[in-house]
Amino acid sequence: MTSHIMPTYGRLDVTFTKGEGAWLWDQDNKRYLDALSGIAVCNLGHAHPAVHQAICTQSQQLLHTSNLYNIPKQEQLATRLCQLSGMDNVFFSNSGAEANEAAIKIARLYGHKKQIDNPAIIVMQQSFHGRTMGTLSATGNPKVQDGFSPLLDGFIHVAFNDVAAIELALKQHNNIVAIFVEPVQGEGGVNIPAPDYLNKIRSLCDSHDILMMLDEVQTGIARTGAWFAYQHNNIIPDICTLAKALGNGVPIGACMAKGKAAQLLTAGKHGSTFGGNPLACSAALAVLDTVESEQLCQQASDKGSAINQAFSERLKNNTHVIDVRNKGMMVGIELDKPCTELVALAVSAGLLINVAGEKNIRLLPPLIINNEQIELLVDTLSSLIDSYTK
Ligand SMILES: *Cc1c(COP(=O)(O)O)cnc(C)c1O
């Protein structure tokens, strides 16, 4: 059968028909353990009753009006996000890339306000910020950019987790207005920087009067064991972007800003037809309530450590396993060779995983995964790794 979908994804040949918690079922009723959560989206698992209820109730009242009018659910969600994050205000979008576009536009406005005509943003190698022209230009991966030149100007790529490289760029260029970084690189291969990396970036941004912008599209909403990954460092950025888990599957993104960064996007400077509509905001409010009531930050922290420990123990005699690492429920298992084939082998074994940066198995389980499911994950995947590396 010819597909009429543009072939932008190399899809695995499996069709899911329903889900519950960390489980998914395909059309033949085969059950799968989901250790990927639709790439850090379904942090509450599938078919969570609170999200279901919120969507049903809201859709009976209103799906959409317009940002031309007041939207109380959007106000509530913004207030809630600012309380949780320490930020001042929020622009709502429909995706991570769009949240990042807002961040990039704010950085440029900030530069022009300081009379810098050609503002530049420091971004990282191996980073991922999205697929729009702006965000793919910021992304530090030639594969994402290949074929799309001319790219957007104004990004300076430096090595990740390398403060000296940032300092050097700041010395070499006098037009830098912001540093834009993921607290943990997801697509780049679960790259966890030094514990004080973000603190040092915060200091550099303060001393150079530039914006600290965090892409928390993947790390945000309890994934790393805190509401936002920067909270592990006791700092507050000037900009923080969110998407993925914010709606647990309902598309919504957010660009949160603080202080001087919060005053720049004024009337007429930015917009979105769907951004922050009543349906998406109701879902997000239910997500935030659930993360709080089910104490999912603590759970992500505890379960992430338990998963790391269990894999480290199980795989300690496998010399092809280079590293097992985690920040909360972002788990990376690094092998000494490319391992993309493991993804399909895992599907056959009833397990959903991902490989990022070619040699890193990436696990992003739903934060509600239970101990039995964690055991199954560790058993199944360790056996697959052992037979794959033999
Ligand atoms: C997924 C992701 C994006 C892009 O989000 P989309 O919703 O696909 O546009 C941006 N940044 C990071 C860190 C991501 O993980």
Coordinates of C-alpha atoms and ligand atoms in Angstrom, one line a residue:
M1 CA 0.0 0.0 0.0
T2 CA 1.4 3.4 -0.9
S3 CA 1.6 5.8 1.9
H4 CA 0.5 9.4 1.3
I5 CA 2.5 10.6 4.3
M6 CA 5.8 12.4 3.5
P7 CA 8.5 9.9 4.5
T8 CA 10.1 12.2 7.2
Y9 CA 10.2 9.3 9.7
G10 CA 11.7 5.8 9.4
R11 CA 8.8 4.2 11.2
L12 CA 8.9 0.9 13.0
D13 CA 6.1 -1.4 11.7
V14 CA 4.0 -1.5 14.8
T15 CA 0.5 0.1 15.3
F16 CA -0.7 0.8 18.8
T17 CA -4.4 0.9 19.5
K18 CA -4.6 1.6 23.2
G19 CA -2.5 2.4 26.3
E20 CA -2.8 2.4 30.1
G21 CA 0.0 3.7 32.4
A22 CA 3.3 2.4 31.1
W23 CA 1.6 -0.2 28.9
L24 CA 0.7 -0.1 25.2
W25 CA -1.2 -2.6 23.1
D26 CA -0.9 -3.2 19.4
Q27 CA -3.7 -4.2 17.0
D28 CA -2.9 -7.9 17.6
N29 CA -3.3 -7.2 21.4
K30 CA 0.4 -7.8 22.0
R31 CA 1.5 -5.8 25.1
Y32 CA 4.5 -3.5 25.2
L33 CA 6.3 -1.8 28.0
D34 CA 6.8 1.9 27.1
A35 CA 10.2 3.1 28.3
L36 CA 10.1 6.1 26.0
S37 CA 6.8 7.9 26.7
G38 CA 6.4 9.1 23.2
I39 CA 9.8 10.9 23.7
A40 CA 9.3 12.4 27.1
V41 CA 5.7 13.4 26.4
C42 CA 3.5 11.0 28.3
N43 CA 5.2 11.5 31.7
L44 CA 1.9 10.5 33.5
G45 CA 1.6 7.4 31.3
H46 CA -1.1 6.7 28.8
A47 CA -4.8 7.4 29.3
H48 CA -4.3 9.2 32.6
P49 CA -7.7 9.7 34.1
A50 CA -7.0 13.3 35.2
V51 CA -6.0 14.4 31.7
H52 CA -8.9 12.4 30.1
Q53 CA -11.3 14.1 32.5
A54 CA -9.9 17.6 31.9
I55 CA -10.1 17.2 28.1
C56 CA -13.7 15.8 28.2
T57 CA -15.0 18.6 30.5
Q58 CA -13.3 21.4 28.5
S59 CA -14.4 20.1 25.1
Q60 CA -18.0 20.1 26.3
Q61 CA -17.6 23.9 27.0
L62 CA -15.1 25.4 24.5
L63 CA -12.2 24.1 22.5
H64 CA -11.0 27.4 21.1
T65 CA -11.8 31.1 21.1
S66 CA -8.8 33.2 20.2
N67 CA -6.0 35.1 21.8
L68 CA -8.0 38.2 20.8
Y69 CA -10.1 37.5 24.0
N70 CA -9.4 36.6 27.6
I71 CA -8.7 32.9 28.2
P72 CA -9.1 32.2 31.9
K73 CA -7.5 28.7 31.6
Q74 CA -4.4 30.2 30.0
E75 CA -4.2 32.8 32.8
Q76 CA -4.4 30.1 35.4
L77 CA -1.8 27.9 33.7
A78 CA 0.6 30.9 33.3
T79 CA 0.2 31.8 37.0
R80 CA 0.7 28.2 38.0
L81 CA 3.9 27.8 35.9
C82 CA 5.3 31.0 37.2
Q83 CA 4.7 29.9 40.8
L84 CA 6.4 26.6 40.2
S85 CA 9.3 28.0 38.2
G86 CA 10.0 31.5 39.7
M87 CA 9.6 33.0 36.3
D88 CA 7.5 36.1 35.6
N89 CA 5.4 35.5 32.5
V90 CA 4.7 33.0 29.7
F91 CA 4.1 32.9 26.0
F92 CA 2.1 29.8 24.9
S93 CA 2.9 27.9 21.7
N94 CA 2.0 24.5 20.3
S95 CA 5.4 22.8 20.2
G96 CA 8.9 22.9 21.5
A97 CA 10.3 24.4 18.3
E98 CA 7.8 27.2 18.5
A99 CA 8.6 27.8 22.2
N100 CA 12.3 28.1 21.2
E101 CA 11.4 30.5 18.3
A102 CA 9.9 32.8 20.9
A103 CA 13.1 32.5 23.0
I104 CA 15.3 33.4 20.0
K105 CA 13.1 36.3 19.1
I106 CA 13.3 37.6 22.7
A107 CA 17.1 37.3 22.6
R108 CA 17.2 39.4 19.4
L109 CA 14.9 42.0 20.8
Y110 CA 17.2 42.2 23.9
G111 CA 20.2 42.7 21.6
H112 CA 18.6 45.4 19.6
K113 CA 17.5 47.2 22.7
K114 CA 21.2 47.3 23.7
Q115 CA 22.0 48.8 20.2
I116 CA 23.5 45.5 18.9
D117 CA 22.6 45.3 15.2
N118 CA 23.7 41.7 14.6
P119 CA 22.9 39.9 17.9
A120 CA 24.3 36.4 18.3
I121 CA 23.4 33.5 20.6
I122 CA 25.8 31.0 21.9
V123 CA 24.5 27.5 21.4
M124 CA 26.0 24.0 21.9
Q125 CA 27.4 21.3 19.7
Q126 CA 25.2 18.1 19.7
S127 CA 22.2 20.2 20.8
F128 CA 18.7 19.8 19.5
H129 CA 16.2 22.7 19.5
G130 CA 13.7 21.8 16.8
R131 CA 13.1 21.7 13.0
T132 CA 11.9 25.2 12.1
M133 CA 14.5 27.3 10.2
G134 CA 15.4 29.2 13.3
T135 CA 15.7 26.3 15.7
L136 CA 17.5 24.0 13.2
S137 CA 20.0 26.8 12.7
A138 CA 20.5 26.8 16.5
T139 CA 20.7 23.0 16.6
G140 CA 24.3 21.6 16.8
N141 CA 23.8 18.7 14.5
P142 CA 24.9 18.9 10.8
K143 CA 22.4 16.1 9.9
V144 CA 19.5 18.3 11.0
Q145 CA 20.8 21.2 8.9
D146 CA 21.9 19.4 5.8
G147 CA 20.2 20.6 2.7
F148 CA 18.5 23.6 4.3
S149 CA 21.0 26.4 3.7
P150 CA 21.0 29.4 3.9
L151 CA 20.6 28.9 7.6
L152 CA 19.6 31.6 10.0
D153 CA 22.6 33.8 11.0
G154 CA 23.5 34.6 14.5
F155 CA 24.4 31.4 16.3
I156 CA 27.8 30.5 17.6
H157 CA 28.3 26.8 18.3
V158 CA 30.6 25.8 21.1
A159 CA 31.3 22.5 22.9
F160 CA 28.8 21.4 25.4
N161 CA 29.8 21.2 29.1
D162 CA 32.8 23.4 28.4
V163 CA 32.8 26.7 30.2
A164 CA 36.1 27.8 28.8
A165 CA 34.7 27.5 25.3
I166 CA 31.9 29.9 26.2
E167 CA 34.4 32.3 27.8
L168 CA 36.5 32.2 24.7
A169 CA 33.5 32.9 22.4
L170 CA 32.5 35.8 24.7
K171 CA 36.0 37.3 24.3
Q172 CA 36.0 36.8 20.5
H173 CA 32.6 38.3 19.8
N174 CA 31.2 41.6 21.1
N175 CA 27.6 40.9 19.8
I176 CA 26.6 38.0 22.0
V177 CA 23.2 38.5 23.7
A178 CA 22.3 35.1 25.1
I179 CA 23.5 31.6 25.9
F180 CA 20.9 28.9 24.9
V181 CA 21.5 25.4 26.3
E182 CA 19.7 22.2 27.3
P183 CA 20.3 21.3 31.0
V184 CA 20.8 17.7 29.8
Q185 CA 21.2 17.1 26.1
G186 CA 18.5 14.6 25.1
E187 CA 18.7 14.0 21.3
G188 CA 22.5 14.4 21.6
G189 CA 22.7 11.2 23.6
V190 CA 21.7 11.9 27.3
N191 CA 24.7 14.1 27.9
I192 CA 24.8 15.2 31.5
P193 CA 27.1 18.2 32.2
A194 CA 29.2 18.9 35.3
P195 CA 26.9 19.6 38.3
D196 CA 27.9 23.3 38.4
Y197 CA 27.8 23.9 34.6
L198 CA 24.5 25.8 34.8
N199 CA 25.7 27.8 37.8
K200 CA 28.8 28.9 35.8
I201 CA 26.6 29.9 32.8
R202 CA 24.4 31.9 35.1
S203 CA 27.5 33.8 36.4
L204 CA 28.8 34.4 32.9
C205 CA 25.4 35.7 31.8
D206 CA 25.2 38.0 34.8
S207 CA 28.7 39.4 34.4
H208 CA 28.2 40.0 30.6
D209 CA 24.6 41.2 30.9
I210 CA 23.3 38.6 28.5
L211 CA 20.3 36.2 28.7
M212 CA 20.5 32.7 30.1
M213 CA 18.1 30.7 28.1
L214 CA 17.3 27.0 28.9
D215 CA 15.7 24.6 26.5
E216 CA 13.7 22.4 29.0
V217 CA 11.4 21.0 26.3
Q218 CA 12.7 17.5 27.2
T219 CA 14.0 18.0 30.8
G220 CA 11.0 20.0 32.1
I221 CA 7.9 18.9 34.1
A222 CA 9.6 16.6 36.6
R223 CA 11.5 14.5 34.1
T224 CA 14.9 15.0 35.9
G225 CA 13.5 14.8 39.4
A226 CA 12.6 18.5 39.7
W227 CA 9.9 20.5 38.1
F228 CA 12.6 22.1 36.0
A229 CA 16.2 20.9 35.7
Y230 CA 17.7 24.3 36.7
Q231 CA 16.1 23.8 40.1
H232 CA 18.8 21.3 40.9
N233 CA 21.3 24.2 40.6
N234 CA 19.3 26.7 42.7
I235 CA 19.4 29.3 39.9
I236 CA 16.8 30.9 37.8
P237 CA 17.3 31.5 34.0
D238 CA 16.0 34.5 32.1
I239 CA 14.2 32.3 29.7
C240 CA 13.0 28.7 29.9
T241 CA 11.1 26.8 27.2
L242 CA 8.8 23.8 27.7
A243 CA 6.6 21.6 25.6
K244 CA 6.7 17.8 25.4
A245 CA 5.3 16.7 28.8
L246 CA 3.4 19.9 29.5
G247 CA 0.2 18.5 27.9
N248 CA 1.0 14.7 28.4
G249 CA 0.1 14.3 24.6
V250 CA -2.0 17.3 24.0
P251 CA 0.2 19.7 22.0
I252 CA 1.3 22.7 24.0
G253 CA 4.6 24.6 24.4
A254 CA 5.6 27.5 26.6
C255 CA 8.3 30.1 26.7
M256 CA 8.7 31.5 30.2
A257 CA 10.6 34.6 30.9
K258 CA 11.9 36.6 33.8
G259 CA 12.9 40.2 34.6
K260 CA 14.4 42.0 31.7
A261 CA 13.5 39.2 29.3
A262 CA 9.9 39.3 30.3
Q263 CA 9.2 42.8 29.0
L264 CA 10.3 42.4 25.3
L265 CA 7.5 40.6 23.5
T266 CA 4.9 43.3 23.4
A267 CA 1.7 43.6 21.4
G268 CA 2.2 42.9 17.7
K269 CA 5.7 41.3 18.3
H270 CA 4.6 37.7 18.4
G271 CA 1.5 35.5 18.2
S272 CA 0.0 32.1 17.7
T273 CA -3.5 31.2 16.6
F274 CA -3.7 28.0 18.7
G275 CA -1.2 28.9 21.4
G276 CA -2.6 28.5 24.9
N277 CA -6.1 27.6 23.8
P278 CA -8.6 26.4 26.4
L279 CA -8.3 22.7 25.5
A280 CA -4.5 22.6 25.7
C281 CA -4.4 24.7 28.9
S282 CA -6.9 22.4 30.6
A283 CA -4.8 19.4 29.8
A284 CA -1.7 21.1 31.1
L285 CA -3.4 22.2 34.3
A286 CA -4.4 18.6 34.9
V287 CA -0.8 17.5 34.3
L288 CA 0.6 20.0 36.8
D289 CA -2.0 19.0 39.4
T290 CA -1.1 15.3 38.9
V291 CA 2.6 15.9 39.0
E292 CA 2.1 17.6 42.4
S293 CA -0.5 15.2 43.9
E294 CA 1.4 12.1 42.8
Q295 CA 4.7 13.6 43.9
L296 CA 6.3 12.8 40.6
C297 CA 9.4 14.9 41.1
Q298 CA 10.4 12.7 44.0
Q299 CA 9.3 9.6 42.1
A300 CA 11.4 10.5 39.1
S301 CA 14.4 11.0 41.3
D302 CA 14.0 7.8 43.2
K303 CA 13.1 5.6 40.2
G304 CA 15.8 7.1 38.1
S305 CA 18.4 6.1 40.6
A306 CA 16.9 2.7 41.0
I307 CA 16.9 2.1 37.3
N308 CA 20.5 3.3 37.0
Q309 CA 21.6 1.0 39.9
A310 CA 19.8 -2.0 38.5
F311 CA 21.3 -1.6 35.0
S312 CA 24.8 -0.9 36.4
E313 CA 24.6 -4.1 38.5
R314 CA 23.1 -6.2 35.7
L315 CA 25.6 -5.1 33.1
K316 CA 28.7 -4.7 35.2
N317 CA 30.5 -7.7 33.5
N318 CA 29.6 -6.6 30.0
T319 CA 32.7 -4.8 28.7
H320 CA 30.9 -3.3 25.8
V321 CA 28.8 -1.1 28.1
I322 CA 30.8 2.1 28.6
D323 CA 28.6 4.0 30.9
V324 CA 25.2 4.0 32.6
R325 CA 24.0 7.5 33.6
N326 CA 20.9 9.3 34.6
K327 CA 19.4 12.5 35.7
G328 CA 16.1 11.5 37.2
M329 CA 14.2 9.6 34.6
M330 CA 16.5 10.5 31.7
V331 CA 18.6 7.4 31.5
G332 CA 21.5 6.7 29.1
I333 CA 23.3 3.4 28.5
E334 CA 26.3 4.0 26.4
L335 CA 27.8 1.1 24.3
D336 CA 31.1 0.9 22.5
K337 CA 29.4 0.7 19.1
P338 CA 26.4 2.0 17.2
C339 CA 23.3 0.2 18.5
T340 CA 20.3 1.6 16.5
E341 CA 19.3 -2.1 15.7
L342 CA 18.4 -2.6 19.3
V343 CA 15.3 -0.5 18.9
A344 CA 13.6 -3.0 16.6
L345 CA 14.9 -5.9 18.6
A346 CA 13.3 -4.4 21.7
V347 CA 10.0 -3.9 19.9
S348 CA 10.0 -7.6 19.1
A349 CA 10.6 -8.3 22.8
G350 CA 7.7 -6.0 23.7
L351 CA 9.7 -3.0 24.8
L352 CA 9.9 0.6 23.5
I353 CA 13.3 2.3 23.8
N354 CA 15.3 4.7 21.7
V355 CA 18.9 5.3 20.6
A356 CA 20.3 8.8 20.6
G357 CA 23.7 9.9 19.3
E358 CA 24.1 6.4 17.7
K359 CA 25.8 4.6 20.7
N360 CA 23.5 5.6 23.5
I361 CA 20.4 3.8 24.5
R362 CA 18.0 6.4 25.7
L363 CA 15.3 5.6 28.2
L364 CA 12.5 8.1 29.1
P365 CA 10.0 5.9 31.0
P366 CA 6.7 7.4 32.2
L367 CA 7.3 8.7 35.7
I368 CA 4.4 6.5 37.0
I369 CA 6.2 3.3 36.0
N370 CA 6.0 0.7 38.9
N371 CA 8.6 -1.5 40.4
E372 CA 7.5 -4.6 38.6
Q373 CA 7.7 -2.8 35.3
I374 CA 11.1 -1.4 36.2
E375 CA 12.3 -5.0 36.8
L376 CA 10.8 -6.1 33.5
L377 CA 12.6 -3.2 31.7
V378 CA 15.9 -4.0 33.3
D379 CA 15.6 -7.8 32.6
T380 CA 14.5 -7.5 29.0
L381 CA 16.8 -4.8 28.0
S382 CA 19.9 -6.2 29.7
S383 CA 19.4 -9.5 28.0
L384 CA 19.0 -7.8 24.6
I385 CA 22.2 -5.8 25.2
D386 CA 24.1 -8.9 26.3
S387 CA 23.1 -10.8 23.2
Y388 CA 23.6 -7.8 20.9
T389 CA 27.2 -7.2 22.2
K390 CA 28.2 -10.8 22.3
Ligands
LIG1 C1 11.8 17.6 21.2 C2 12.7 18.8 21.5 C3 12.5 20.0 20.8 C4 11.5 20.2 19.6 O1 10.2 20.0 20.1 P1 9.0 19.9 19.0 O2 7.8 19.9 19.8 O3 9.2 18.6 18.3 O4 9.1 21.1 18.1 C5 13.3 21.1 21.1 N1 14.2 21.0 22.1 C6 14.4 19.9 22.8 C7 15.5 19.8 23.8 C8 13.7 18.7 22.5 O5 13.9 17.6 23.1

